[in-house]
Amino acid sequence: MQKKVIAAMVALMMVATGIVILEMTQESDASATDGLATYNFFFAKQGDTSWTTHQGSGYNAFIALKAVLDNEETGYTANENYTATVDNYTTINSSYGQFTSIDGLIGSTYSVFMYSKVTESWIPGPTTALGFYQAYSDYDANLRTANIIIYDGVITTAQAIGIALPSGNNLASIYDVTTTNAFKVTFHISIANVTARPTSVSEADWNYAVAHQGTYYGYGSNCYLALQNAISSAYGNNSMYNTSNGGINVSSYGYVSSMMGVKEANTSTETQSIWDYWSIYIGSAIAQDGSNYSLFTGGFLTPLSGLGSQYECSELCYQFVHSVYP
């Protein structure tokens, strides 16, 4: 029972996002609208001597490319489901944005390479699921890119394609997340419903949190990153890519485990499940019946426009909760 209760607390869903289409060119200054980043895509297959290029904009690379293909009426099949059901819980679909075909471009087996601003080079992409690539300056560097090569077949290096790799003005730019309204999120931080200091929290940290609970403002490409911008002591899972097992983090990206020194804790007994944790609610206040409790972590909510109203959020409440079951 305890396992089920804990899983329900941290059940995650990934979001489906919107898109604005830009006319495709090979050169880009990444001029995006309403915070949506620009992406350049470079396709090739065996025997090609030049790239087939596409450009689009959106919250992630899959949304951008999908919109371009739809606009050009190019046939394709892809996994468009952001979520999957595992053990009766909805979680992130690690295959979101994975194609099985694009007419005239790729089949079901293809290789992905990303241009990394960290190394200033083309490197193998961690996944063929394009939904996890984003071109924002605050996003996980392992998946942060505005430029993607998609090769029809399996190869280990982009150089093996045999075509001069895109560079210079042929590359789109990373979208710089700034203190503009497109990225702004308001946070209301509270520990009001916890009547006693948890034993896992020091008296000094508890007193600090009580004195500093209130309203904060932050900026980010998703609400979790905006929270970290607003409150430097907000800690959680920063990695969309799990470097330890080489896979996409489909369980806890953006989950907040500590803020202002107040950490989550499990003090369960043989008969009761007892958790202290940071919960998240959508809006400017917590509904009396808790109906605005979010099943999403802040990592899957965004202040950006055009992504679907259920995932657009410019105001959140974080409350430290003491939960006892049964």
Coordinates of C-alpha atoms in Angstrom, one line a residue:
M1 CA 0.0 0.0 0.0
Q2 CA 2.8 2.4 0.9
K3 CA 4.4 2.0 -2.5
K4 CA 1.1 2.8 -4.2
V5 CA 0.6 5.9 -2.1
I6 CA 4.1 7.2 -2.8
A7 CA 3.8 6.5 -6.5
A8 CA 0.6 8.5 -6.6
M9 CA 2.3 11.4 -5.0
V10 CA 4.9 11.6 -7.7
A11 CA 3.0 10.4 -10.7
L12 CA 4.2 12.3 -13.7
M13 CA 2.8 13.2 -17.1
M14 CA 4.5 14.8 -20.0
V15 CA 2.9 17.6 -22.0
A16 CA 1.8 17.9 -25.6
T17 CA 2.8 21.2 -27.0
G18 CA 1.9 23.7 -29.7
I19 CA 3.8 25.2 -32.6
V20 CA 4.3 28.2 -34.8
I21 CA 5.5 27.5 -38.4
L22 CA 8.3 29.6 -39.9
E23 CA 9.2 29.6 -43.6
M24 CA 12.1 27.2 -44.1
T25 CA 15.5 28.5 -45.0
Q26 CA 19.0 27.1 -44.5
E27 CA 20.1 30.2 -42.5
S28 CA 18.6 31.2 -39.2
D29 CA 18.9 33.8 -36.5
A30 CA 16.4 31.8 -34.4
S31 CA 13.9 34.6 -34.4
A32 CA 10.9 32.9 -32.6
T33 CA 7.5 34.1 -31.6
D34 CA 6.0 34.0 -28.0
G35 CA 9.0 32.2 -26.7
L36 CA 8.9 29.3 -29.2
A37 CA 12.4 28.3 -30.4
T38 CA 13.6 27.8 -34.0
Y39 CA 15.0 24.4 -35.2
N40 CA 16.9 23.5 -38.3
F41 CA 16.7 19.9 -39.5
F42 CA 19.1 18.3 -41.9
F43 CA 18.1 15.0 -43.6
A44 CA 20.3 12.6 -45.6
K45 CA 20.4 9.0 -46.7
Q46 CA 23.0 6.8 -48.3
G47 CA 24.3 8.2 -51.6
D48 CA 23.1 11.7 -51.0
T49 CA 25.6 14.5 -51.8
S50 CA 23.7 17.3 -50.1
W51 CA 21.3 17.9 -47.3
T52 CA 17.5 18.1 -47.4
T53 CA 16.8 20.9 -45.0
H54 CA 13.7 22.0 -43.1
Q55 CA 13.1 24.7 -40.5
G56 CA 10.3 25.2 -38.0
S57 CA 9.6 26.5 -34.5
G58 CA 8.0 25.1 -31.4
Y59 CA 8.5 24.1 -27.9
N60 CA 10.4 21.0 -28.9
A61 CA 12.0 19.5 -32.0
F62 CA 9.3 17.0 -32.7
I63 CA 6.5 19.6 -32.5
A64 CA 8.5 21.8 -34.9
L65 CA 9.2 19.1 -37.4
K66 CA 5.7 17.7 -37.3
A67 CA 4.2 21.1 -38.1
V68 CA 6.6 21.6 -41.1
L69 CA 5.7 18.1 -42.4
D70 CA 2.0 18.8 -42.0
N71 CA 2.3 22.2 -43.7
E72 CA 4.1 20.6 -46.6
E73 CA 1.6 17.7 -46.7
T74 CA 4.5 15.2 -46.3
G75 CA 3.4 11.8 -45.1
Y76 CA 4.8 10.4 -41.9
T77 CA 4.1 8.1 -39.0
A78 CA 5.3 8.8 -35.5
N79 CA 4.7 8.2 -31.9
E80 CA 2.8 11.3 -30.9
N81 CA 1.8 10.2 -27.4
Y82 CA 3.4 12.2 -24.6
T83 CA 2.2 9.8 -22.0
A84 CA 2.0 6.1 -21.3
T85 CA 0.3 4.0 -18.7
V86 CA 2.6 1.9 -16.5
D87 CA 1.2 -0.1 -13.5
N88 CA -2.0 1.9 -13.7
Y89 CA -0.2 5.2 -13.5
T90 CA 0.3 7.7 -16.3
T91 CA 3.9 8.5 -16.9
I92 CA 6.1 10.0 -19.6
N93 CA 6.3 8.1 -22.9
S94 CA 10.0 7.7 -23.6
S95 CA 9.3 7.2 -27.3
Y96 CA 7.4 10.5 -27.7
G97 CA 8.4 12.0 -31.0
Q98 CA 10.0 8.9 -32.5
F99 CA 9.2 8.5 -36.2
T100 CA 8.7 5.2 -38.0
S101 CA 8.7 6.8 -41.4
I102 CA 8.8 10.2 -43.3
D103 CA 8.0 9.9 -47.0
G104 CA 11.1 10.2 -49.1
L105 CA 13.4 10.9 -46.1
I106 CA 13.7 8.1 -43.5
G107 CA 12.4 4.7 -42.6
S108 CA 11.9 3.1 -39.2
T109 CA 15.7 2.9 -38.5
Y110 CA 17.5 6.2 -38.4
S111 CA 20.3 8.0 -36.6
V112 CA 20.1 11.4 -34.9
F113 CA 23.0 13.8 -34.3
M114 CA 22.7 17.1 -32.5
Y115 CA 24.9 20.2 -32.7
S116 CA 26.1 20.9 -29.1
K117 CA 26.9 24.4 -28.1
V118 CA 28.9 22.9 -25.2
T119 CA 31.4 21.2 -27.5
E120 CA 30.7 23.3 -30.6
S121 CA 30.4 20.1 -32.6
W122 CA 28.0 17.5 -34.0
I123 CA 27.6 14.7 -31.5
P124 CA 25.3 11.6 -31.4
G125 CA 21.9 12.4 -30.0
P126 CA 21.0 10.5 -26.8
T127 CA 17.6 9.4 -28.3
T128 CA 15.8 9.1 -31.6
A129 CA 12.7 10.5 -29.9
L130 CA 12.7 14.1 -31.0
G131 CA 10.2 15.3 -28.4
F132 CA 13.0 15.5 -25.8
Y133 CA 15.2 18.0 -27.7
Q134 CA 14.7 21.6 -26.8
A135 CA 16.6 24.8 -27.9
Y136 CA 16.4 26.8 -24.7
S137 CA 19.4 28.2 -22.9
D138 CA 18.2 26.9 -19.5
Y139 CA 17.4 23.3 -20.6
D140 CA 19.4 20.2 -19.9
A141 CA 22.6 20.5 -22.0
N142 CA 22.5 16.8 -22.9
L143 CA 19.4 17.5 -25.0
R144 CA 19.8 21.2 -25.7
T145 CA 20.1 21.9 -29.4
A146 CA 18.6 23.9 -32.2
N147 CA 20.1 21.8 -35.0
I148 CA 19.5 18.1 -35.7
I149 CA 20.8 15.8 -38.4
I150 CA 18.5 12.8 -39.2
Y151 CA 20.2 10.1 -41.3
D152 CA 18.3 7.2 -42.8
G153 CA 20.2 4.2 -41.4
V154 CA 22.5 3.4 -38.5
I155 CA 25.9 5.2 -38.2
T156 CA 27.9 6.2 -35.2
T157 CA 29.3 9.6 -36.3
A158 CA 27.9 12.5 -38.4
Q159 CA 31.2 12.6 -40.3
A160 CA 30.4 9.2 -41.7
I161 CA 27.6 10.6 -43.8
G162 CA 30.1 12.0 -46.1
I163 CA 28.5 15.5 -46.6
A164 CA 30.1 18.7 -45.3
L165 CA 28.5 19.2 -41.9
P166 CA 26.2 22.3 -41.4
S167 CA 28.1 25.2 -39.7
G168 CA 28.1 28.9 -39.4
N169 CA 25.0 30.7 -40.7
N170 CA 23.4 27.4 -41.6
L171 CA 22.9 26.7 -37.9
A172 CA 19.9 28.0 -35.8
S173 CA 20.7 29.6 -32.5
I174 CA 19.8 28.5 -29.0
Y175 CA 16.9 30.6 -27.7
D176 CA 18.1 32.7 -24.8
V177 CA 15.7 32.6 -21.8
T178 CA 15.5 36.1 -20.5
T179 CA 13.4 38.1 -18.0
T180 CA 10.6 38.7 -20.4
N181 CA 6.9 38.1 -19.8
A182 CA 6.9 35.0 -22.1
F183 CA 9.0 33.1 -19.5
K184 CA 7.7 34.7 -16.3
V185 CA 6.1 32.5 -13.6
T186 CA 4.7 33.7 -10.2
F187 CA 5.1 31.3 -7.3
H188 CA 3.3 31.3 -4.0
I189 CA 5.3 29.3 -1.4
S190 CA 3.7 28.1 1.8
I191 CA 4.3 25.6 4.6
A192 CA 1.2 26.8 6.5
N193 CA -0.5 23.4 6.8
V194 CA 2.4 21.7 8.7
T195 CA 1.9 22.3 12.4
A196 CA 5.2 20.8 13.6
R197 CA 8.7 20.9 12.3
P198 CA 9.6 17.6 10.7
T199 CA 12.5 15.9 12.5
S200 CA 14.4 15.8 9.2
V201 CA 14.5 19.6 9.0
S202 CA 16.8 21.7 11.3
E203 CA 15.2 24.4 13.4
A204 CA 17.2 27.1 11.7
D205 CA 16.0 25.9 8.2
W206 CA 12.4 25.6 9.4
N207 CA 12.4 29.1 10.9
Y208 CA 13.9 30.5 7.8
A209 CA 11.3 28.9 5.6
V210 CA 8.4 30.1 7.8
A211 CA 9.8 33.6 7.7
H212 CA 10.3 33.6 4.0
Q213 CA 7.2 31.9 2.6
G214 CA 5.4 34.2 0.2
T215 CA 5.3 35.2 -3.4
Y216 CA 8.3 35.0 -5.8
Y217 CA 8.9 35.6 -9.5
G218 CA 11.1 33.5 -11.8
Y219 CA 11.8 33.0 -15.5
G220 CA 12.3 29.8 -17.4
S221 CA 11.3 27.7 -20.4
N222 CA 9.4 25.5 -18.0
C223 CA 8.0 26.2 -14.5
Y224 CA 10.5 24.1 -12.7
L225 CA 13.4 26.0 -14.2
A226 CA 11.6 29.2 -13.5
L227 CA 11.3 28.1 -9.8
Q228 CA 15.0 27.6 -9.6
N229 CA 15.5 31.0 -11.1
A230 CA 13.2 32.5 -8.5
I231 CA 14.5 30.6 -5.4
S232 CA 18.1 29.5 -5.5
S233 CA 17.5 27.0 -2.7
A234 CA 14.9 25.0 -4.7
Y235 CA 16.4 21.6 -5.5
G236 CA 15.1 18.7 -7.5
N237 CA 15.7 16.6 -10.5
N238 CA 17.4 18.8 -13.2
S239 CA 18.1 16.1 -15.7
M240 CA 15.8 15.1 -18.5
Y241 CA 18.6 12.8 -19.6
N242 CA 19.8 10.1 -17.2
T243 CA 23.5 9.9 -17.7
S244 CA 23.8 6.8 -15.4
N245 CA 21.7 4.5 -17.6
G246 CA 21.8 6.4 -20.9
G247 CA 18.1 7.0 -21.1
I248 CA 15.4 9.7 -21.0
N249 CA 14.3 10.5 -17.4
V250 CA 10.6 9.5 -17.6
S251 CA 9.9 9.4 -13.9
S252 CA 10.9 12.6 -12.0
Y253 CA 12.3 15.5 -14.1
G254 CA 11.3 18.7 -12.3
Y255 CA 10.3 17.1 -9.1
V256 CA 11.1 19.4 -6.1
S257 CA 12.6 17.5 -3.2
S258 CA 13.9 20.5 -1.2
M259 CA 13.2 24.2 -0.9
M260 CA 14.6 26.8 1.5
G261 CA 16.2 24.0 3.4
V262 CA 13.0 22.1 4.0
K263 CA 13.3 18.6 2.5
E264 CA 10.9 15.9 1.9
A265 CA 11.0 13.0 4.3
N266 CA 9.5 9.5 4.7
T267 CA 8.8 8.6 8.4
S268 CA 6.4 5.8 7.7
T269 CA 5.7 3.0 10.1
E270 CA 4.5 -0.5 9.7
T271 CA 0.9 0.6 9.9
Q272 CA 1.0 4.1 8.3
S273 CA 2.5 5.8 5.3
I274 CA 3.8 9.2 6.5
W275 CA 5.3 11.7 4.0
D276 CA 6.4 15.3 4.2
Y277 CA 6.8 16.7 0.7
W278 CA 6.3 19.7 -1.6
S279 CA 3.0 19.6 -3.5
I280 CA 2.1 21.8 -6.5
Y281 CA -1.2 23.5 -7.3
I282 CA -2.1 25.4 -10.5
G283 CA -3.2 29.0 -10.0
S284 CA -2.9 31.8 -7.5
A285 CA -4.4 30.0 -4.6
I286 CA -5.0 26.5 -3.3
A287 CA -8.6 25.4 -3.7
Q288 CA -10.3 24.3 -0.5
D289 CA -11.0 20.9 -2.0
G290 CA -7.6 20.6 -3.5
S291 CA -9.1 20.4 -7.0
N292 CA -6.3 22.4 -8.6
Y293 CA -3.6 19.9 -7.4
S294 CA -1.3 19.2 -10.3
L295 CA -0.4 15.7 -11.5
F296 CA 2.4 17.3 -13.4
T297 CA 5.7 18.5 -11.9
G298 CA 6.8 22.0 -12.8
G299 CA 9.1 20.5 -15.5
F300 CA 6.1 19.6 -17.6
L301 CA 4.2 22.9 -17.1
T302 CA 5.3 26.0 -19.0
P303 CA 4.6 29.7 -19.1
L304 CA 4.9 29.7 -22.9
S305 CA 1.9 30.4 -25.1
G306 CA 0.4 28.1 -27.7
L307 CA 1.1 24.8 -25.9
G308 CA -2.4 23.9 -24.8
S309 CA -4.3 25.6 -22.0
Q310 CA -4.0 22.6 -19.6
Y311 CA -0.2 22.9 -19.8
E312 CA 0.2 26.6 -19.9
C313 CA 0.8 28.0 -16.4
S314 CA 2.1 31.4 -15.3
E315 CA 1.2 31.0 -11.6
L316 CA 1.7 28.1 -9.3
C317 CA 1.4 27.4 -5.6
Y318 CA 4.0 25.1 -3.8
Q319 CA 3.0 23.9 -0.4
F320 CA 4.8 21.7 2.0
V321 CA 2.5 18.9 3.0
H322 CA 2.3 16.5 5.9
S323 CA 0.5 13.4 4.6
V324 CA -0.6 10.4 6.7
Y325 CA -2.3 7.3 5.2
P326 CA -4.5 5.7 6.3

